[in-house]
XYZ file of N, CA and C in Angstrom:
651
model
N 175.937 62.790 162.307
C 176.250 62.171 161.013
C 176.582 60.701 161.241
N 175.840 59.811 160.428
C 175.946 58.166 160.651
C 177.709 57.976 160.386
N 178.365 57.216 161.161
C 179.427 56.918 160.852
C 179.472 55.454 160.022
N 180.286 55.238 159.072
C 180.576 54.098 158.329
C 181.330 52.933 159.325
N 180.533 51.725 159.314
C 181.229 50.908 159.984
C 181.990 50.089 159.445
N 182.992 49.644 160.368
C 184.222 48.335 160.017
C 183.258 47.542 159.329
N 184.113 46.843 158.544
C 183.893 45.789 157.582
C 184.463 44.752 157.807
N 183.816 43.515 157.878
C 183.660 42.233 158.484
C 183.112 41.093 156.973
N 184.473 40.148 157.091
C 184.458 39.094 156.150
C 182.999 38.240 156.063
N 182.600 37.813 157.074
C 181.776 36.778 157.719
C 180.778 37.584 157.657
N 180.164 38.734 157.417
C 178.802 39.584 157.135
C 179.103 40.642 156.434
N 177.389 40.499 155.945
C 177.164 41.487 154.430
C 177.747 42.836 154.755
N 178.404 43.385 153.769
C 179.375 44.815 154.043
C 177.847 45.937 154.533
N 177.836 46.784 155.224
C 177.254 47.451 156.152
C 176.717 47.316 157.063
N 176.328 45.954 157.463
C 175.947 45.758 158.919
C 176.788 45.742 159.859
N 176.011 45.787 161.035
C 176.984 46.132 162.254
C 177.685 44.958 162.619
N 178.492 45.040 163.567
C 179.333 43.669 164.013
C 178.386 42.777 165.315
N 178.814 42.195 165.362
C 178.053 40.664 166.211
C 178.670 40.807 167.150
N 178.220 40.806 168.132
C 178.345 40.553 169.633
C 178.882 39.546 170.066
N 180.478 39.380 170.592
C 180.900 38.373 171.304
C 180.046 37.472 172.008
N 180.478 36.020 171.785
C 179.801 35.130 172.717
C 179.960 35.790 174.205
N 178.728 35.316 174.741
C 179.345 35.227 176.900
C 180.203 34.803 177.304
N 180.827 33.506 176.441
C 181.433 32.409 177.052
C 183.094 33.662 176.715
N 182.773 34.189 176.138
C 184.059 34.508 175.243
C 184.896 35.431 176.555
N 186.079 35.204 176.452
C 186.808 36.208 177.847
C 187.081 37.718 177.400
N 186.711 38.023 175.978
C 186.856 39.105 175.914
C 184.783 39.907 175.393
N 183.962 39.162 176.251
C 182.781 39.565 175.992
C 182.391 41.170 176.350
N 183.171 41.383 177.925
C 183.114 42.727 178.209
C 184.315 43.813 177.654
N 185.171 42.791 176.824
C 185.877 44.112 176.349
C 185.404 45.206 174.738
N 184.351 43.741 174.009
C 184.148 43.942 173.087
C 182.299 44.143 172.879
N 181.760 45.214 172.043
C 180.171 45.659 172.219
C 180.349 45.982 170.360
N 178.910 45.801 170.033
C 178.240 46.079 168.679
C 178.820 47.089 168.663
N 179.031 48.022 167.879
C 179.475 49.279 167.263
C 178.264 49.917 167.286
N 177.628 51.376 167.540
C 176.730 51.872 166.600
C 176.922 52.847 165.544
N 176.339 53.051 164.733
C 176.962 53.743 163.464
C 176.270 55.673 164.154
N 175.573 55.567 164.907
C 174.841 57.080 165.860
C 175.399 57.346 166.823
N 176.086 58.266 167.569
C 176.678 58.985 168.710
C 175.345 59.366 169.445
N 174.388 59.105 170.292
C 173.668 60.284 170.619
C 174.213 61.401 172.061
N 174.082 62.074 171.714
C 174.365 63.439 172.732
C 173.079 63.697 173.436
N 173.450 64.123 174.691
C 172.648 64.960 175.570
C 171.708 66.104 175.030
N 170.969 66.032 175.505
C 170.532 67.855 175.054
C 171.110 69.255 175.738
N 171.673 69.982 174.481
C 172.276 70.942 174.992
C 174.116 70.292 174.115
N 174.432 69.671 174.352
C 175.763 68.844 174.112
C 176.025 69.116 172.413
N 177.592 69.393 172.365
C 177.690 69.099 171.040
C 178.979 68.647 171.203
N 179.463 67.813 169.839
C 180.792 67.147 169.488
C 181.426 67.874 168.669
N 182.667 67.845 168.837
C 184.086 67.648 167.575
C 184.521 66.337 167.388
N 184.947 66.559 166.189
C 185.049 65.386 165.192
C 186.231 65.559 165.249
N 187.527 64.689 165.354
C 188.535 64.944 165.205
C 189.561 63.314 164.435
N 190.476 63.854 164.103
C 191.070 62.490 163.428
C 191.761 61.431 164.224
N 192.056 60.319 163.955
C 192.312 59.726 164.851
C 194.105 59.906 164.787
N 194.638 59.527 166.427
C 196.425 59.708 166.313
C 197.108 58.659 165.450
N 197.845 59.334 164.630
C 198.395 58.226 163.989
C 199.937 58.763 164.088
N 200.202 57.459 163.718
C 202.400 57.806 163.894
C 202.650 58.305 162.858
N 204.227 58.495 163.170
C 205.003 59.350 162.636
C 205.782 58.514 160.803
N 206.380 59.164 160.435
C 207.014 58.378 159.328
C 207.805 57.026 159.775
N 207.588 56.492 159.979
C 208.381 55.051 160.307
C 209.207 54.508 159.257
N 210.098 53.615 159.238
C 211.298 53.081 158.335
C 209.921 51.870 158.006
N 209.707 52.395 156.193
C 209.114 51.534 155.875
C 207.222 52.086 155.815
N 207.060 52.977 156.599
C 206.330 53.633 156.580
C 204.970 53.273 157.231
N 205.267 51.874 157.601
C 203.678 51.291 158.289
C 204.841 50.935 159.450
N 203.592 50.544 160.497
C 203.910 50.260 162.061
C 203.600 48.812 162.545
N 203.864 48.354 163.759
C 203.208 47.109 164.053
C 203.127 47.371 165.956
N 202.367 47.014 166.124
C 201.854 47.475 167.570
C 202.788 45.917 168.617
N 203.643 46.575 169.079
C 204.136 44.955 169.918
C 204.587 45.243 171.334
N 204.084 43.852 172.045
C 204.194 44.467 173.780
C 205.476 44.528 173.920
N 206.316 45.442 174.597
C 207.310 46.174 175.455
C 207.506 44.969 176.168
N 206.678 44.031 176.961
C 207.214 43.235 177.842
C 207.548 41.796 177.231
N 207.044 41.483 176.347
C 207.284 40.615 174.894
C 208.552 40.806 174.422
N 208.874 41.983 174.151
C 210.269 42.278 173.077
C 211.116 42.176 174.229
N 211.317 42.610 175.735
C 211.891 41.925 176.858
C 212.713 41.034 177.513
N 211.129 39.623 177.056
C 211.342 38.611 177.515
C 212.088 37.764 175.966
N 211.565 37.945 175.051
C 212.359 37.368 173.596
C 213.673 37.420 173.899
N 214.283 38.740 174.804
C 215.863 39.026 174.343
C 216.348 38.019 175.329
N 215.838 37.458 176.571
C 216.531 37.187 177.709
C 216.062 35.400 177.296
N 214.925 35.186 176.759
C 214.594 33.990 176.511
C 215.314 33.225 175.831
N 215.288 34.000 174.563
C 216.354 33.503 173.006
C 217.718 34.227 173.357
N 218.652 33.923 174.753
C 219.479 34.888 174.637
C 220.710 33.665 174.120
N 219.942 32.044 174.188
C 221.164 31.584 173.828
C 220.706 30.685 172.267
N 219.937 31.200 172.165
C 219.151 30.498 170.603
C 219.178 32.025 169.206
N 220.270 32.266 169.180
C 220.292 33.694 168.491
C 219.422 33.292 167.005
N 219.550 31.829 166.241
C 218.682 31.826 165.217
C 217.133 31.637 165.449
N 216.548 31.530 166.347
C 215.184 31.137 166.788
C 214.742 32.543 167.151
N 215.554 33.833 167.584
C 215.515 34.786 167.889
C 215.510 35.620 166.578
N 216.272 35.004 165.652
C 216.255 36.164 164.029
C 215.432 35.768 163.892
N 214.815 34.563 163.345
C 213.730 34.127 162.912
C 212.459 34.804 163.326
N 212.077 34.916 164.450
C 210.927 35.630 165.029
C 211.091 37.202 164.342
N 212.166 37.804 164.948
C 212.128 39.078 164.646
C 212.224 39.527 162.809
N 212.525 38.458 162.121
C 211.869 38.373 160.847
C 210.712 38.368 160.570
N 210.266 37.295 161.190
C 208.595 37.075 161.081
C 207.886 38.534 161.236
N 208.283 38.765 162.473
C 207.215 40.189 163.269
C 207.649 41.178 161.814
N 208.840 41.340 161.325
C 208.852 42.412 160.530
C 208.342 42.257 158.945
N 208.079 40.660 158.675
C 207.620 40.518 157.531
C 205.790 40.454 157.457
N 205.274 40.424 158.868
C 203.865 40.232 158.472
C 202.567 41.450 158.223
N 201.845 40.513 157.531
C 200.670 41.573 156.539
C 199.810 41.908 157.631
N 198.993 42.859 157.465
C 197.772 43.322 158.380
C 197.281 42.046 158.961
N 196.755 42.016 160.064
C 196.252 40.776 160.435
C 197.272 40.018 161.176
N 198.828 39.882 160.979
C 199.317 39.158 161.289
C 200.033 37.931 161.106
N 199.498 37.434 159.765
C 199.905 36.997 158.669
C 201.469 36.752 158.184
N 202.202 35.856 158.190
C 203.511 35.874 157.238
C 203.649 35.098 156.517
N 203.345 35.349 155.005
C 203.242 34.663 153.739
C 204.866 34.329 153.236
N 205.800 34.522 154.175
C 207.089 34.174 153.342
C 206.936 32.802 153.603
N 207.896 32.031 152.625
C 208.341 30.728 153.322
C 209.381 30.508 153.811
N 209.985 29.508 154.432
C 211.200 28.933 154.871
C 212.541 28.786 153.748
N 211.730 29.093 152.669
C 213.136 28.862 151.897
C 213.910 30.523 151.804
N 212.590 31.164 151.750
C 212.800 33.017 151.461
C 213.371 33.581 152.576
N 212.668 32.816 154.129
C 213.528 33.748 155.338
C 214.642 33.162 155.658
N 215.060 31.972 155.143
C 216.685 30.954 155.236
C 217.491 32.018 154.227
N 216.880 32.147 152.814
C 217.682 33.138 152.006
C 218.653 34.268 152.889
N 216.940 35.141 153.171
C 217.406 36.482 153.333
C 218.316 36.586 154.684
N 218.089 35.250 156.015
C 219.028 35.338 157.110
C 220.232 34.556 156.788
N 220.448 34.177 155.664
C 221.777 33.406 155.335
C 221.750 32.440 156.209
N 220.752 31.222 156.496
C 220.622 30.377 157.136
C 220.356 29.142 156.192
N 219.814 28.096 156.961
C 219.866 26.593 156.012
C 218.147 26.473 156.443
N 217.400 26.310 155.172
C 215.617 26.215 155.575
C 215.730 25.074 156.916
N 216.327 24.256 157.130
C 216.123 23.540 158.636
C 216.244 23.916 159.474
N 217.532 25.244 159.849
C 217.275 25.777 160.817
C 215.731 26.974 161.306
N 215.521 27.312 159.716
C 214.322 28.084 159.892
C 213.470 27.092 160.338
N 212.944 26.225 159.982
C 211.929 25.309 160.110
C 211.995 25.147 161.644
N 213.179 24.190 162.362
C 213.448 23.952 164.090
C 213.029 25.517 164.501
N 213.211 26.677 164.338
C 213.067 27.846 165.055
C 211.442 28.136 164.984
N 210.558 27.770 163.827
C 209.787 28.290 163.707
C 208.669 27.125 164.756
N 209.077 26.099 164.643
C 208.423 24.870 165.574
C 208.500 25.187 166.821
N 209.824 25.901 167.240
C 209.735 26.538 168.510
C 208.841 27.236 169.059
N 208.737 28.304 168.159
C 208.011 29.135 168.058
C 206.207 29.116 168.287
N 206.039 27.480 167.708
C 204.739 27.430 167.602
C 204.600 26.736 168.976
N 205.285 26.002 169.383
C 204.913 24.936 171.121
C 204.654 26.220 171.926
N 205.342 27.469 171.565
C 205.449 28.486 172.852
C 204.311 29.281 172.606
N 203.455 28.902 171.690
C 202.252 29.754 171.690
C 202.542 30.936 170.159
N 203.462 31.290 170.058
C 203.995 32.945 169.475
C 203.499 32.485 167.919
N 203.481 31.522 167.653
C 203.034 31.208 166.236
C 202.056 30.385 165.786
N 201.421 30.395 164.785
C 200.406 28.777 164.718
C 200.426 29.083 162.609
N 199.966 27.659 162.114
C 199.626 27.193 160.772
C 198.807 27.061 160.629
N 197.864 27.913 160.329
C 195.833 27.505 160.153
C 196.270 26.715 158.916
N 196.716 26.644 158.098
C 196.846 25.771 156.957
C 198.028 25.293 156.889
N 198.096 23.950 156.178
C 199.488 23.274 155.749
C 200.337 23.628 154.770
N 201.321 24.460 154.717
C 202.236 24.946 153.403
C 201.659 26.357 153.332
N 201.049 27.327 154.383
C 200.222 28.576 154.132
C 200.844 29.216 154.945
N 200.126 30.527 155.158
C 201.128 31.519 155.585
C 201.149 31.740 157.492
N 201.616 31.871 158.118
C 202.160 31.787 159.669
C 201.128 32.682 160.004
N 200.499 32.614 161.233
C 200.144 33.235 162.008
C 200.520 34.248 163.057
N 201.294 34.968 163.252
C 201.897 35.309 164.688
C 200.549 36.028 165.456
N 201.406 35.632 167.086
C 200.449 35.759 168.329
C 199.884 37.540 168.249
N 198.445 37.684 168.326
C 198.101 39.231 168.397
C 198.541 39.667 169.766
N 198.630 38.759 170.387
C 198.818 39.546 172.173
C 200.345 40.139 172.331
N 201.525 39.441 171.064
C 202.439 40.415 171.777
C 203.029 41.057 170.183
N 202.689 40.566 169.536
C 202.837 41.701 168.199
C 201.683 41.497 167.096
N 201.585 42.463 166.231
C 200.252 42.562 165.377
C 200.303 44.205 164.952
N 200.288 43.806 163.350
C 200.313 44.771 162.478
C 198.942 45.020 161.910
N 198.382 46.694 162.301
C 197.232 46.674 162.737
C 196.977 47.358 161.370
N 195.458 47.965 161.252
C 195.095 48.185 159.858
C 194.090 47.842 159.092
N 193.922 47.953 157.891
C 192.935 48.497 157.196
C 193.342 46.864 155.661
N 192.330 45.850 155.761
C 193.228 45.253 154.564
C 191.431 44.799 153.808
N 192.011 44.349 152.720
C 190.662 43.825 151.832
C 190.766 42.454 151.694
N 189.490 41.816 151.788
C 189.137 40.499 151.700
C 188.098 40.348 150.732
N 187.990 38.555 150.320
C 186.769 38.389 149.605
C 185.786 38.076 150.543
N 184.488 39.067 150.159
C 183.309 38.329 151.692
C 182.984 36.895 151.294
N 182.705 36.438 152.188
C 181.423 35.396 152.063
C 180.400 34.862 152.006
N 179.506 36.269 151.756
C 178.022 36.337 151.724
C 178.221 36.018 150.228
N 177.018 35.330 150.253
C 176.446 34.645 148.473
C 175.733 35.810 147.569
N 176.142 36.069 146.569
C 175.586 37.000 145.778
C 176.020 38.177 145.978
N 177.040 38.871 147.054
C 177.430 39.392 147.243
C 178.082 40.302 145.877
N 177.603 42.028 145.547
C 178.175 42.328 144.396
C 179.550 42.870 144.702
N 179.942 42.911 145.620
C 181.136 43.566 145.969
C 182.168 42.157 146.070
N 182.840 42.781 145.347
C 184.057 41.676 145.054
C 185.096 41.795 145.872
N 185.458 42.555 147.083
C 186.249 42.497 148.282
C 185.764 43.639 149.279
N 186.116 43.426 150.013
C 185.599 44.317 151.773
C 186.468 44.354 152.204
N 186.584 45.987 152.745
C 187.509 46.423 153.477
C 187.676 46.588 154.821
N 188.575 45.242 155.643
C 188.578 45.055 157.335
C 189.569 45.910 158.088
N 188.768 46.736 159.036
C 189.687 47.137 159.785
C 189.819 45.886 160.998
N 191.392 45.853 161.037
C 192.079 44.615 161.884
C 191.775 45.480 163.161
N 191.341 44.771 164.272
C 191.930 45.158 165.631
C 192.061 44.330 166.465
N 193.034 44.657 167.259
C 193.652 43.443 168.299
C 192.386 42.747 168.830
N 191.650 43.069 169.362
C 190.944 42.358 170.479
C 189.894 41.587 169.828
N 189.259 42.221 168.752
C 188.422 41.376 167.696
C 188.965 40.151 167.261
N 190.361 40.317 167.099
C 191.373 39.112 166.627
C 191.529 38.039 167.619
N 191.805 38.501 168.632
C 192.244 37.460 169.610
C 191.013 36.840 170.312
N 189.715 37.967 170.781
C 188.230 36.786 170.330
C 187.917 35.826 169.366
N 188.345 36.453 167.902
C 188.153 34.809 167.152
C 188.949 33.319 167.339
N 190.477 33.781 168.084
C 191.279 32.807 168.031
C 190.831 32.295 169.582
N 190.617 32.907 170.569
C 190.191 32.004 171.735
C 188.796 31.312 171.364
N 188.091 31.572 170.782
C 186.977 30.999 170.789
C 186.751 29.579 169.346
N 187.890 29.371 168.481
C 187.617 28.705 167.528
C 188.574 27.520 167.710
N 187.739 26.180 168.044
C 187.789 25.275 168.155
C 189.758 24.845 167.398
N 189.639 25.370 166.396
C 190.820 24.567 165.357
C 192.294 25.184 165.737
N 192.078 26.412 166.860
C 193.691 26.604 167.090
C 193.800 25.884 167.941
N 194.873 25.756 168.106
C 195.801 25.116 169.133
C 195.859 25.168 170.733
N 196.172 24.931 171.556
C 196.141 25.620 172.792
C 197.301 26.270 173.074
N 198.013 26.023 172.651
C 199.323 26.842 172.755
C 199.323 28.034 172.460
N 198.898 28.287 171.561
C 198.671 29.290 170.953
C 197.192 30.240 171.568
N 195.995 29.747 171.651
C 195.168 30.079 172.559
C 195.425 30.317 173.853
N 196.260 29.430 174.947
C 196.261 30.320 175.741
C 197.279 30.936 176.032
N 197.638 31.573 175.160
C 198.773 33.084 174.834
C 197.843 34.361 174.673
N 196.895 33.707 173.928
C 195.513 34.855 173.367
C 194.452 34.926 173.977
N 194.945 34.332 175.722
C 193.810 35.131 176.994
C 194.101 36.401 177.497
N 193.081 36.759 178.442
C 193.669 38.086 178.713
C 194.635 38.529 179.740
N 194.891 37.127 180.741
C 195.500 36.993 181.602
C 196.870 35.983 181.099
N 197.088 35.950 180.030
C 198.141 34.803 179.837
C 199.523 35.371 180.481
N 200.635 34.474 180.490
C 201.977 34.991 180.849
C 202.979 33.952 180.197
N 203.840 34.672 179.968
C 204.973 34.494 178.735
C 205.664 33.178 180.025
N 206.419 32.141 179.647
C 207.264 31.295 180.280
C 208.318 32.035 181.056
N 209.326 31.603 182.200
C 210.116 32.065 182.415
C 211.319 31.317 181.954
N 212.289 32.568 181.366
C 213.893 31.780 180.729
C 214.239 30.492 181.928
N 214.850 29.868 181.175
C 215.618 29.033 182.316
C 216.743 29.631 182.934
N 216.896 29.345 183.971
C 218.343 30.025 184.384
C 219.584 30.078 183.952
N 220.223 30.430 183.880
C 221.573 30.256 183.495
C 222.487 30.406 184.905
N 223.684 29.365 184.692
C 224.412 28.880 185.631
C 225.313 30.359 185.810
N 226.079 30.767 186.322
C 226.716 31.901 186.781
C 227.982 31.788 186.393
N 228.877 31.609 185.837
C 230.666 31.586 186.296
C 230.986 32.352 187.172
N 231.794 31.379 188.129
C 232.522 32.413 188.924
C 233.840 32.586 188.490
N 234.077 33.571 189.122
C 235.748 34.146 188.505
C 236.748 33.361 189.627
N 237.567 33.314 188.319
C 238.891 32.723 189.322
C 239.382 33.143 189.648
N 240.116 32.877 190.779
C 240.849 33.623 192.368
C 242.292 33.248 191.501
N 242.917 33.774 191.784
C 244.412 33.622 191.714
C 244.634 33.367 193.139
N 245.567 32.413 193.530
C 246.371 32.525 194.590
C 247.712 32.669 195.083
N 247.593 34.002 196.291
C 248.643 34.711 196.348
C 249.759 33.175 196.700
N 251.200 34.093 195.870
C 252.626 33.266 196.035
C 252.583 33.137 197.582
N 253.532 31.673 197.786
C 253.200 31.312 199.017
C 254.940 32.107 199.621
């Protein structure tokens, strides 16, 4: 039975997907889809559903690296608002990755002053973890260490097109091929979204030593 394929902004809704550039570092991770399984002769399949989670607070999920959520705690261990801020972000964004709040809405809701949101979120962007495809638009966060995965609708861009939105399934690696390969991000942000990237190391922190009392003479 033909399977229905992902749906892709940038081409007419039922064709297959496009083949990563060569140049692209994720060329061998990513191949055309085919909409046919073929089997061996003799061979047969089960069809089965795919794993999905459990009831979550809130009820949708967001896929984020273990070694990411880690290094955030030990990184931001002395920047606690640059640290809400993020972990706002990660919990406010749309499929894709996306965070349409602004600075005045996440200053609200953290009882902060929009400048401190603003300095945290600038942080955020030198270190790669964030970027602004547009000016005054909605945040980007990095797919390599969080990304809320899923099923969202867009308007295509094919001309004449009768379908008035298409439905994309998001996936990490599709995502982070468009952002290494398109000229207009950043590098900061790009090379976070290789496959070999690595997070900065905290700076150190100085030690206190404890004070000796000295014994009565």
């Amino acid at each position: 039975m033909p399977a229905t394929p992902y749906g892709d902004p940038r081409r007419s809704p039922g064709t297959s997907p496009r083949a990563p550039s060569t140049t692209s570092p994720y060329a061998g991770a990513l191949r055309p889809r085919k909409n046919v399984v073929e089997l061996p002769a003799g061979h047969t399949a089960e069809v089965r559903p795919p794993v999905t989670a459990g009831d979550f607070v809130g009820k949708y999920f967001a896929q984020d690296s273990l070694e990411f959520l880690r290094w955030a705690a030990r990184y931001f261990r002395d920047d606690n608002e640059t640290l809400c801020v993020l972990l706002f972000m990660m919990g406010s964004q749309e499929v894709g990755g996306a965070v349409s709040k602004r600075q005045g809405d996440i200053a609200e809701a953290l009882d902060m002053d929009p400048t401190q949101v603003s300095r945290a979120q600038r942080k955020l962007k030198r270190l790669g973890l964030a970027w602004s495809p547009k000016k005054g638009g909605p945040i980007q966060l990095q797919p390599s260490v969080t990304l809320r995965g899923g099923v969202k609708f867009v308007e295509p861009s094919v001309p004449g097109s009768a379908t008035k939105k298409v439905k994309v399934q998001v996936e990490q690696l599709s995502l982070l091929n468009d952002f290494v390969c398109d000229p207009a991000v950043p590098e900061a942000f790009k090379n976070l979204a290789l496959p070999d990237a690595t997070l900065p190391e905290p700076k150190q922190r100085a030690r206190k030593r404890k004070r000796t009392m000295k014994p009565e003479a």
